[in-house]
């Protein structure tokens, strides 16, 4: 499956994307400018308990992370690519329910390709 067949993260999780951009802009982080263009590759399937949302093919992450806070508490972690200029996955830490598109074993609606399976191994 090509990248053009995946939906934009902002189309699947508009409220989450808006919050990430707001938190990044509050810190004047240039990553704020790339968030709206991220694709959604589905939930990570690396372990049964992983809650990450993939915004790049599985295995793309580097070793750097951006920790976003609200009221002094980490609420979202962004894993960055090796150049630290792109986001490869998102971990939402505050326990909110992101709905079926964030769960394994479900499909993500794609405006370009019908239904996109969540298999990224």
mmCIF file of N, CA and C in Angstrom:
data_model
loop_
_atom_site.group_PDB
_atom_site.id
_atom_site.type_symbol
_atom_site.label_atom_id
_atom_site.label_comp_id
_atom_site.label_asym_id
_atom_site.label_seq_id
_atom_site.Cartn_x
_atom_site.Cartn_y
_atom_site.Cartn_z
ATOM 1 N N UNK A 1 0.840 -1.169 0.000
ATOM 2 C CA UNK A 1 0.000 0.000 0.000
ATOM 3 C C UNK A 1 0.890 1.239 0.000
ATOM 4 N N UNK A 2 0.562 2.193 -0.844
ATOM 5 C CA UNK A 2 1.370 3.405 -0.917
ATOM 6 C C UNK A 2 0.877 4.436 0.088
ATOM 7 N N UNK A 3 1.744 5.380 0.409
ATOM 8 C CA UNK A 3 1.395 6.413 1.385
ATOM 9 C C UNK A 3 0.173 7.207 0.935
ATOM 10 N N UNK A 4 -0.016 7.394 -0.351
ATOM 11 C CA UNK A 4 -1.143 8.172 -0.858
ATOM 12 C C UNK A 4 -2.485 7.510 -0.540
ATOM 13 N N UNK A 5 -2.484 6.248 -0.174
ATOM 14 C CA UNK A 5 -3.722 5.538 0.120
ATOM 15 C C UNK A 5 -4.145 5.642 1.584
ATOM 16 N N UNK A 6 -3.326 6.232 2.426
ATOM 17 C CA UNK A 6 -3.661 6.374 3.839
ATOM 18 C C UNK A 6 -4.353 7.708 4.075
ATOM 19 N N UNK A 7 -5.304 7.754 5.014
ATOM 20 C CA UNK A 7 -5.979 9.024 5.311
ATOM 21 C C UNK A 7 -5.067 9.956 6.096
ATOM 22 N N UNK A 8 -5.375 11.224 6.047
ATOM 23 C CA UNK A 8 -4.665 12.186 6.883
ATOM 24 C C UNK A 8 -5.087 11.987 8.333
ATOM 25 N N UNK A 9 -4.131 12.083 9.244
ATOM 26 C CA UNK A 9 -4.420 11.974 10.666
ATOM 27 C C UNK A 9 -5.492 12.987 11.064
ATOM 28 N N UNK A 10 -5.425 14.191 10.498
ATOM 29 C CA UNK A 10 -6.386 15.250 10.821
ATOM 30 C C UNK A 10 -7.804 14.893 10.403
ATOM 31 N N UNK A 11 -7.963 14.040 9.397
ATOM 32 C CA UNK A 11 -9.295 13.615 8.980
ATOM 33 C C UNK A 11 -9.853 12.548 9.915
ATOM 34 N N UNK A 12 -8.975 11.736 10.499
ATOM 35 C CA UNK A 12 -9.401 10.654 11.389
ATOM 36 C C UNK A 12 -9.555 11.144 12.833
ATOM 37 N N UNK A 13 -8.631 11.993 13.279
ATOM 38 C CA UNK A 13 -8.617 12.497 14.662
ATOM 39 C C UNK A 13 -8.496 14.024 14.677
ATOM 40 N N UNK A 14 -9.491 14.752 14.187
ATOM 41 C CA UNK A 14 -9.353 16.210 14.088
ATOM 42 C C UNK A 14 -9.116 16.911 15.426
ATOM 43 N N UNK A 15 -9.776 16.473 16.488
ATOM 44 C CA UNK A 15 -9.595 17.127 17.787
ATOM 45 C C UNK A 15 -8.197 16.885 18.345
ATOM 46 N N UNK A 16 -7.688 15.670 18.177
ATOM 47 C CA UNK A 16 -6.337 15.349 18.639
ATOM 48 C C UNK A 16 -5.303 16.183 17.894
ATOM 49 N N UNK A 17 -5.444 16.271 16.588
ATOM 50 C CA UNK A 17 -4.499 17.048 15.784
ATOM 51 C C UNK A 17 -4.541 18.520 16.194
ATOM 52 N N UNK A 18 -5.721 19.061 16.396
ATOM 53 C CA UNK A 18 -5.834 20.463 16.824
ATOM 54 C C UNK A 18 -5.139 20.680 18.162
ATOM 55 N N UNK A 19 -5.302 19.744 19.091
ATOM 56 C CA UNK A 19 -4.654 19.879 20.392
ATOM 57 C C UNK A 19 -3.135 19.788 20.280
ATOM 58 N N UNK A 20 -2.633 18.860 19.478
ATOM 59 C CA UNK A 20 -1.181 18.723 19.297
ATOM 60 C C UNK A 20 -0.598 20.007 18.718
ATOM 61 N N UNK A 21 -1.244 20.550 17.701
ATOM 62 C CA UNK A 21 -0.765 21.794 17.088
ATOM 63 C C UNK A 21 -0.775 22.927 18.112
ATOM 64 N N UNK A 22 -1.830 23.024 18.890
ATOM 65 C CA UNK A 22 -1.918 24.061 19.916
ATOM 66 C C UNK A 22 -0.784 23.937 20.932
ATOM 67 N N UNK A 23 -0.539 22.719 21.411
ATOM 68 C CA UNK A 23 0.527 22.506 22.395
ATOM 69 C C UNK A 23 1.912 22.795 21.801
ATOM 70 N N UNK A 24 2.132 22.392 20.566
ATOM 71 C CA UNK A 24 3.421 22.659 19.928
ATOM 72 C C UNK A 24 3.628 24.153 19.679
ATOM 73 N N UNK A 25 2.592 24.834 19.232
ATOM 74 C CA UNK A 25 2.714 26.279 18.979
ATOM 75 C C UNK A 25 2.951 27.049 20.271
ATOM 76 N N UNK A 26 2.391 26.568 21.381
ATOM 77 C CA UNK A 26 2.617 27.228 22.672
ATOM 78 C C UNK A 26 4.091 27.193 23.046
ATOM 79 N N UNK A 27 4.817 26.207 22.534
ATOM 80 C CA UNK A 27 6.253 26.081 22.787
ATOM 81 C C UNK A 27 7.087 26.592 21.617
ATOM 82 N N UNK A 28 6.439 27.182 20.619
ATOM 83 C CA UNK A 28 7.101 27.653 19.397
ATOM 84 C C UNK A 28 7.891 26.535 18.726
ATOM 85 N N UNK A 29 7.357 25.336 18.777
ATOM 86 C CA UNK A 29 8.017 24.165 18.187
ATOM 87 C C UNK A 29 7.692 24.092 16.699
ATOM 88 N N UNK A 30 8.697 24.048 15.833
ATOM 89 C CA UNK A 30 8.447 23.993 14.392
ATOM 90 C C UNK A 30 7.708 22.726 13.940
ATOM 91 N N UNK A 31 7.651 21.709 14.782
ATOM 92 C CA UNK A 31 6.887 20.508 14.428
ATOM 93 C C UNK A 31 5.406 20.823 14.224
ATOM 94 N N UNK A 32 4.927 21.911 14.794
ATOM 95 C CA UNK A 32 3.514 22.296 14.646
ATOM 96 C C UNK A 32 3.125 22.404 13.176
ATOM 97 N N UNK A 33 4.076 22.772 12.343
ATOM 98 C CA UNK A 33 3.787 22.972 10.925
ATOM 99 C C UNK A 33 3.666 21.673 10.132
ATOM 100 N N UNK A 34 4.113 20.553 10.675
ATOM 101 C CA UNK A 34 4.041 19.288 9.935
ATOM 102 C C UNK A 34 2.869 18.410 10.367
ATOM 103 N N UNK A 35 2.255 18.717 11.495
ATOM 104 C CA UNK A 35 1.230 17.834 12.073
ATOM 105 C C UNK A 35 0.022 17.682 11.152
ATOM 106 N N UNK A 36 -0.457 18.762 10.594
ATOM 107 C CA UNK A 36 -1.661 18.698 9.760
ATOM 108 C C UNK A 36 -1.485 17.807 8.531
ATOM 109 N N UNK A 37 -0.277 17.665 8.059
ATOM 110 C CA UNK A 37 -0.027 16.860 6.865
ATOM 111 C C UNK A 37 0.282 15.391 7.129
ATOM 112 N N UNK A 38 0.303 14.992 8.401
ATOM 113 C CA UNK A 38 0.641 13.599 8.722
ATOM 114 C C UNK A 38 -0.425 12.633 8.225
ATOM 115 N N UNK A 39 0.015 11.475 7.782
ATOM 116 C CA UNK A 39 -0.901 10.403 7.403
ATOM 117 C C UNK A 39 -1.137 9.499 8.605
ATOM 118 N N UNK A 40 -2.233 8.747 8.570
ATOM 119 C CA UNK A 40 -2.529 7.806 9.642
ATOM 120 C C UNK A 40 -2.386 6.385 9.113
ATOM 121 N N UNK A 41 -1.379 5.673 9.619
ATOM 122 C CA UNK A 41 -1.083 4.304 9.207
ATOM 123 C C UNK A 41 -1.765 3.265 10.085
ATOM 124 N N UNK A 42 -2.547 3.698 11.063
ATOM 125 C CA UNK A 42 -3.266 2.784 11.947
ATOM 126 C C UNK A 42 -2.603 2.682 13.296
ATOM 127 N N UNK A 43 -3.216 1.901 14.188
ATOM 128 C CA UNK A 43 -2.622 1.705 15.509
ATOM 129 C C UNK A 43 -1.405 0.792 15.412
ATOM 130 N N UNK A 44 -0.426 1.036 16.254
ATOM 131 C CA UNK A 44 0.774 0.202 16.275
ATOM 132 C C UNK A 44 0.404 -1.197 16.765
ATOM 133 N N UNK A 45 1.030 -2.187 16.179
ATOM 134 C CA UNK A 45 0.767 -3.577 16.551
ATOM 135 C C UNK A 45 2.012 -4.263 17.113
ATOM 136 N N UNK A 46 2.971 -3.480 17.613
ATOM 137 C CA UNK A 46 4.233 -4.067 18.079
ATOM 138 C C UNK A 46 4.043 -4.983 19.286
ATOM 139 N N UNK A 47 3.145 -4.619 20.192
ATOM 140 C CA UNK A 47 2.814 -5.463 21.352
ATOM 141 C C UNK A 47 1.317 -5.334 21.594
ATOM 142 N N UNK A 48 0.732 -6.262 22.324
ATOM 143 C CA UNK A 48 -0.703 -6.186 22.595
ATOM 144 C C UNK A 48 -1.128 -4.947 23.393
ATOM 145 N N UNK A 49 -0.222 -4.340 24.127
ATOM 146 C CA UNK A 49 -0.580 -3.197 24.953
ATOM 147 C C UNK A 49 -0.156 -1.847 24.372
ATOM 148 N N UNK A 50 0.491 -1.835 23.231
ATOM 149 C CA UNK A 50 0.943 -0.581 22.629
ATOM 150 C C UNK A 50 -0.268 0.263 22.230
ATOM 151 N N UNK A 51 -0.227 1.550 22.565
ATOM 152 C CA UNK A 51 -1.335 2.447 22.255
ATOM 153 C C UNK A 51 -0.938 3.541 21.259
ATOM 154 N N UNK A 52 0.195 3.374 20.589
ATOM 155 C CA UNK A 52 0.669 4.396 19.665
ATOM 156 C C UNK A 52 -0.143 4.411 18.382
ATOM 157 N N UNK A 53 -0.274 5.605 17.824
ATOM 158 C CA UNK A 53 -0.900 5.812 16.532
ATOM 159 C C UNK A 53 0.220 6.064 15.531
ATOM 160 N N UNK A 54 0.321 5.239 14.510
ATOM 161 C CA UNK A 54 1.417 5.365 13.546
ATOM 162 C C UNK A 54 1.124 6.461 12.528
ATOM 163 N N UNK A 55 2.102 7.333 12.339
ATOM 164 C CA UNK A 55 1.995 8.387 11.342
ATOM 165 C C UNK A 55 3.087 8.226 10.281
ATOM 166 N N UNK A 56 3.721 7.079 10.296
ATOM 167 C CA UNK A 56 4.735 6.672 9.318
ATOM 168 C C UNK A 56 4.747 5.143 9.358
ATOM 169 N N UNK A 57 5.318 4.508 8.361
ATOM 170 C CA UNK A 57 5.353 3.042 8.395
ATOM 171 C C UNK A 57 6.022 2.519 9.668
ATOM 172 N N UNK A 58 5.558 1.364 10.146
ATOM 173 C CA UNK A 58 6.118 0.733 11.334
ATOM 174 C C UNK A 58 7.635 0.656 11.214
ATOM 175 N N UNK A 59 8.349 0.988 12.282
ATOM 176 C CA UNK A 59 9.802 0.913 12.309
ATOM 177 C C UNK A 59 10.506 2.185 11.868
ATOM 178 N N UNK A 60 9.768 3.256 11.613
ATOM 179 C CA UNK A 60 10.378 4.504 11.121
ATOM 180 C C UNK A 60 10.936 5.402 12.207
ATOM 181 N N UNK A 61 10.567 5.165 13.449
ATOM 182 C CA UNK A 61 10.936 6.082 14.537
ATOM 183 C C UNK A 61 12.440 6.092 14.803
ATOM 184 N N UNK A 62 12.908 7.251 15.190
ATOM 185 C CA UNK A 62 14.278 7.406 15.661
ATOM 186 C C UNK A 62 14.267 7.300 17.181
ATOM 187 N N UNK A 63 15.284 7.831 17.812
ATOM 188 C CA UNK A 63 15.384 7.711 19.269
ATOM 189 C C UNK A 63 14.931 8.970 20.003
ATOM 190 N N UNK A 64 14.489 9.995 19.265
ATOM 191 C CA UNK A 64 14.094 11.244 19.911
ATOM 192 C C UNK A 64 12.577 11.322 20.088
ATOM 193 N N UNK A 65 12.169 12.086 21.091
ATOM 194 C CA UNK A 65 10.761 12.225 21.404
ATOM 195 C C UNK A 65 10.476 13.663 21.828
ATOM 196 N N UNK A 66 9.271 14.100 21.512
ATOM 197 C CA UNK A 66 8.793 15.387 22.000
ATOM 198 C C UNK A 66 7.660 15.105 22.987
ATOM 199 N N UNK A 67 7.788 15.602 24.201
ATOM 200 C CA UNK A 67 6.799 15.362 25.243
ATOM 201 C C UNK A 67 5.932 16.616 25.381
ATOM 202 N N UNK A 68 4.640 16.459 25.127
ATOM 203 C CA UNK A 68 3.713 17.589 25.209
ATOM 204 C C UNK A 68 2.987 17.530 26.542
ATOM 205 N N UNK A 69 2.914 18.687 27.201
ATOM 206 C CA UNK A 69 2.317 18.747 28.531
ATOM 207 C C UNK A 69 1.130 19.696 28.569
ATOM 208 N N UNK A 70 0.209 19.370 29.466
ATOM 209 C CA UNK A 70 -0.907 20.240 29.812
ATOM 210 C C UNK A 70 -0.915 20.317 31.329
ATOM 211 N N UNK A 71 -0.869 21.504 31.876
ATOM 212 C CA UNK A 71 -0.859 21.713 33.334
ATOM 213 C C UNK A 71 0.258 20.937 34.023
ATOM 214 N N UNK A 72 1.440 20.886 33.398
ATOM 215 C CA UNK A 72 2.596 20.236 33.984
ATOM 216 C C UNK A 72 2.621 18.726 33.881
ATOM 217 N N UNK A 73 1.638 18.126 33.230
ATOM 218 C CA UNK A 73 1.559 16.667 33.070
ATOM 219 C C UNK A 73 1.761 16.291 31.606
ATOM 220 N N UNK A 74 2.567 15.249 31.360
ATOM 221 C CA UNK A 74 2.703 14.741 29.998
ATOM 222 C C UNK A 74 1.355 14.192 29.548
ATOM 223 N N UNK A 75 0.869 14.656 28.387
ATOM 224 C CA UNK A 75 -0.400 14.159 27.860
ATOM 225 C C UNK A 75 -0.231 13.462 26.512
ATOM 226 N N UNK A 76 0.819 13.834 25.770
ATOM 227 C CA UNK A 76 1.061 13.256 24.453
ATOM 228 C C UNK A 76 2.564 13.176 24.233
ATOM 229 N N UNK A 77 3.004 12.040 23.746
ATOM 230 C CA UNK A 77 4.395 11.891 23.326
ATOM 231 C C UNK A 77 4.424 11.713 21.824
ATOM 232 N N UNK A 78 5.307 12.444 21.175
ATOM 233 C CA UNK A 78 5.522 12.332 19.741
ATOM 234 C C UNK A 78 6.873 11.668 19.509
ATOM 235 N N UNK A 79 6.892 10.526 18.851
ATOM 236 C CA UNK A 79 8.163 9.905 18.459
ATOM 237 C C UNK A 79 8.587 10.555 17.150
ATOM 238 N N UNK A 80 9.864 10.880 17.068
ATOM 239 C CA UNK A 80 10.368 11.625 15.919
ATOM 240 C C UNK A 80 11.205 10.749 15.006
ATOM 241 N N UNK A 81 11.265 11.144 13.749
ATOM 242 C CA UNK A 81 12.124 10.424 12.803
ATOM 243 C C UNK A 81 13.578 10.732 13.142
ATOM 244 N N UNK A 82 14.526 10.014 12.528
ATOM 245 C CA UNK A 82 15.942 10.224 12.877
ATOM 246 C C UNK A 82 16.432 11.668 12.710
ATOM 247 N N UNK A 83 15.802 12.437 11.820
ATOM 248 C CA UNK A 83 16.221 13.834 11.634
ATOM 249 C C UNK A 83 15.548 14.772 12.641
ATOM 250 N N UNK A 84 14.584 14.260 13.421
ATOM 251 C CA UNK A 84 13.815 15.028 14.402
ATOM 252 C C UNK A 84 12.993 16.145 13.757
ATOM 253 N N UNK A 85 12.661 15.988 12.479
ATOM 254 C CA UNK A 85 11.845 16.978 11.783
ATOM 255 C C UNK A 85 10.477 16.434 11.390
ATOM 256 N N UNK A 86 10.222 15.179 11.695
ATOM 257 C CA UNK A 86 8.944 14.559 11.372
ATOM 258 C C UNK A 86 8.482 13.679 12.520
ATOM 259 N N UNK A 87 7.185 13.446 12.577
ATOM 260 C CA UNK A 87 6.586 12.636 13.637
ATOM 261 C C UNK A 87 6.251 11.266 13.063
ATOM 262 N N UNK A 88 6.703 10.220 13.728
ATOM 263 C CA UNK A 88 6.465 8.860 13.230
ATOM 264 C C UNK A 88 5.354 8.141 13.977
ATOM 265 N N UNK A 89 5.110 8.522 15.221
ATOM 266 C CA UNK A 89 3.964 7.980 15.940
ATOM 267 C C UNK A 89 3.623 8.864 17.122
ATOM 268 N N UNK A 90 2.404 8.680 17.594
ATOM 269 C CA UNK A 90 1.849 9.503 18.664
ATOM 270 C C UNK A 90 1.328 8.589 19.750
ATOM 271 N N UNK A 91 1.695 8.901 20.986
ATOM 272 C CA UNK A 91 1.168 8.158 22.126
ATOM 273 C C UNK A 91 0.368 9.123 22.992
ATOM 274 N N UNK A 92 -0.912 8.856 23.127
ATOM 275 C CA UNK A 92 -1.803 9.682 23.943
ATOM 276 C C UNK A 92 -1.832 9.081 25.338
ATOM 277 N N UNK A 93 -1.415 9.864 26.316
ATOM 278 C CA UNK A 93 -1.192 9.350 27.672
ATOM 279 C C UNK A 93 -2.310 9.634 28.660
ATOM 280 N N UNK A 94 -3.253 10.484 28.300
ATOM 281 C CA UNK A 94 -4.241 10.913 29.292
ATOM 282 C C UNK A 94 -5.483 10.028 29.383
ATOM 283 N N UNK A 95 -5.474 8.900 28.710
ATOM 284 C CA UNK A 95 -6.553 7.930 28.851
ATOM 285 C C UNK A 95 -7.804 8.223 28.058
ATOM 286 N N UNK A 96 -7.815 9.268 27.260
ATOM 287 C CA UNK A 96 -9.017 9.572 26.484
ATOM 288 C C UNK A 96 -9.319 8.459 25.491
ATOM 289 N N UNK A 97 -10.566 8.272 25.177
ATOM 290 C CA UNK A 97 -10.987 7.278 24.182
ATOM 291 C C UNK A 97 -10.967 7.941 22.815
ATOM 292 N N UNK A 98 -10.110 7.451 21.957
ATOM 293 C CA UNK A 98 -9.993 8.013 20.614
ATOM 294 C C UNK A 98 -10.926 7.338 19.614
ATOM 295 N N UNK A 99 -11.685 6.356 20.068
ATOM 296 C CA UNK A 99 -12.644 5.700 19.195
ATOM 297 C C UNK A 99 -12.074 4.500 18.472
ATOM 298 N N UNK A 100 -12.889 3.884 17.616
ATOM 299 C CA UNK A 100 -12.497 2.632 16.969
ATOM 300 C C UNK A 100 -11.286 2.736 16.046
ATOM 301 N N UNK A 101 -11.027 3.883 15.458
ATOM 302 C CA UNK A 101 -9.890 4.016 14.546
ATOM 303 C C UNK A 101 -8.552 3.862 15.254
ATOM 304 N N UNK A 102 -8.541 3.972 16.585
ATOM 305 C CA UNK A 102 -7.305 3.850 17.359
ATOM 306 C C UNK A 102 -7.104 2.439 17.889
ATOM 307 N N UNK A 103 -8.060 1.553 17.648
ATOM 308 C CA UNK A 103 -7.986 0.203 18.210
ATOM 309 C C UNK A 103 -7.550 -0.815 17.172
ATOM 310 N N UNK A 104 -6.775 -1.802 17.628
ATOM 311 C CA UNK A 104 -6.366 -2.900 16.759
ATOM 312 C C UNK A 104 -7.575 -3.690 16.311
ATOM 313 N N UNK A 105 -7.465 -4.290 15.127
ATOM 314 C CA UNK A 105 -8.525 -5.162 14.641
ATOM 315 C C UNK A 105 -9.676 -4.412 14.018
ATOM 316 N N UNK A 106 -9.540 -3.092 13.892
ATOM 317 C CA UNK A 106 -10.557 -2.308 13.209
ATOM 318 C C UNK A 106 -9.919 -1.712 11.974
ATOM 319 N N UNK A 107 -10.714 -1.203 11.110
ATOM 320 C CA UNK A 107 -10.204 -0.568 9.895
ATOM 321 C C UNK A 107 -10.422 0.932 10.008
ATOM 322 N N UNK A 108 -9.609 1.670 9.301
ATOM 323 C CA UNK A 108 -9.679 3.112 9.290
ATOM 324 C C UNK A 108 -10.296 3.558 7.976
ATOM 325 N N UNK A 109 -11.288 4.385 8.030
ATOM 326 C CA UNK A 109 -11.908 4.865 6.806
ATOM 327 C C UNK A 109 -10.918 5.743 6.057
ATOM 328 N N UNK A 110 -10.794 5.501 4.792
ATOM 329 C CA UNK A 110 -9.908 6.295 3.959
ATOM 330 C C UNK A 110 -10.711 6.890 2.821
ATOM 331 N N UNK A 111 -10.666 8.198 2.641
ATOM 332 C CA UNK A 111 -11.403 8.798 1.546
ATOM 333 C C UNK A 111 -10.850 8.397 0.183
ATOM 334 N N UNK A 112 -9.634 7.902 0.147
ATOM 335 C CA UNK A 112 -9.010 7.554 -1.124
ATOM 336 C C UNK A 112 -9.108 6.077 -1.470
ATOM 337 N N UNK A 113 -9.155 5.221 -0.454
ATOM 338 C CA UNK A 113 -9.022 3.793 -0.742
ATOM 339 C C UNK A 113 -10.039 2.918 -0.017
ATOM 340 N N UNK A 114 -11.196 3.457 0.298
ATOM 341 C CA UNK A 114 -12.168 2.638 1.003
ATOM 342 C C UNK A 114 -11.719 2.390 2.420
ATOM 343 N N UNK A 115 -11.543 1.134 2.793
ATOM 344 C CA UNK A 115 -11.113 0.792 4.138
ATOM 345 C C UNK A 115 -9.650 0.354 4.113
ATOM 346 N N UNK A 116 -8.873 0.854 5.055
ATOM 347 C CA UNK A 116 -7.458 0.533 5.142
ATOM 348 C C UNK A 116 -7.250 -0.375 6.342
ATOM 349 N N UNK A 117 -6.764 -1.610 6.150
ATOM 350 C CA UNK A 117 -6.535 -2.486 7.303
ATOM 351 C C UNK A 117 -5.420 -1.948 8.183
ATOM 352 N N UNK A 118 -5.441 -2.331 9.444
ATOM 353 C CA UNK A 118 -4.474 -1.844 10.422
ATOM 354 C C UNK A 118 -3.270 -2.749 10.556
ATOM 355 N N UNK A 119 -2.880 -3.477 9.541
ATOM 356 C CA UNK A 119 -1.760 -4.412 9.602
ATOM 357 C C UNK A 119 -0.500 -3.743 9.085
ATOM 358 N N UNK A 120 0.453 -3.459 9.988
ATOM 359 C CA UNK A 120 1.679 -2.745 9.600
ATOM 360 C C UNK A 120 2.927 -3.481 10.026
ATOM 361 N N UNK A 121 2.883 -4.785 10.057
ATOM 362 C CA UNK A 121 4.071 -5.540 10.466
ATOM 363 C C UNK A 121 4.906 -5.923 9.288
#
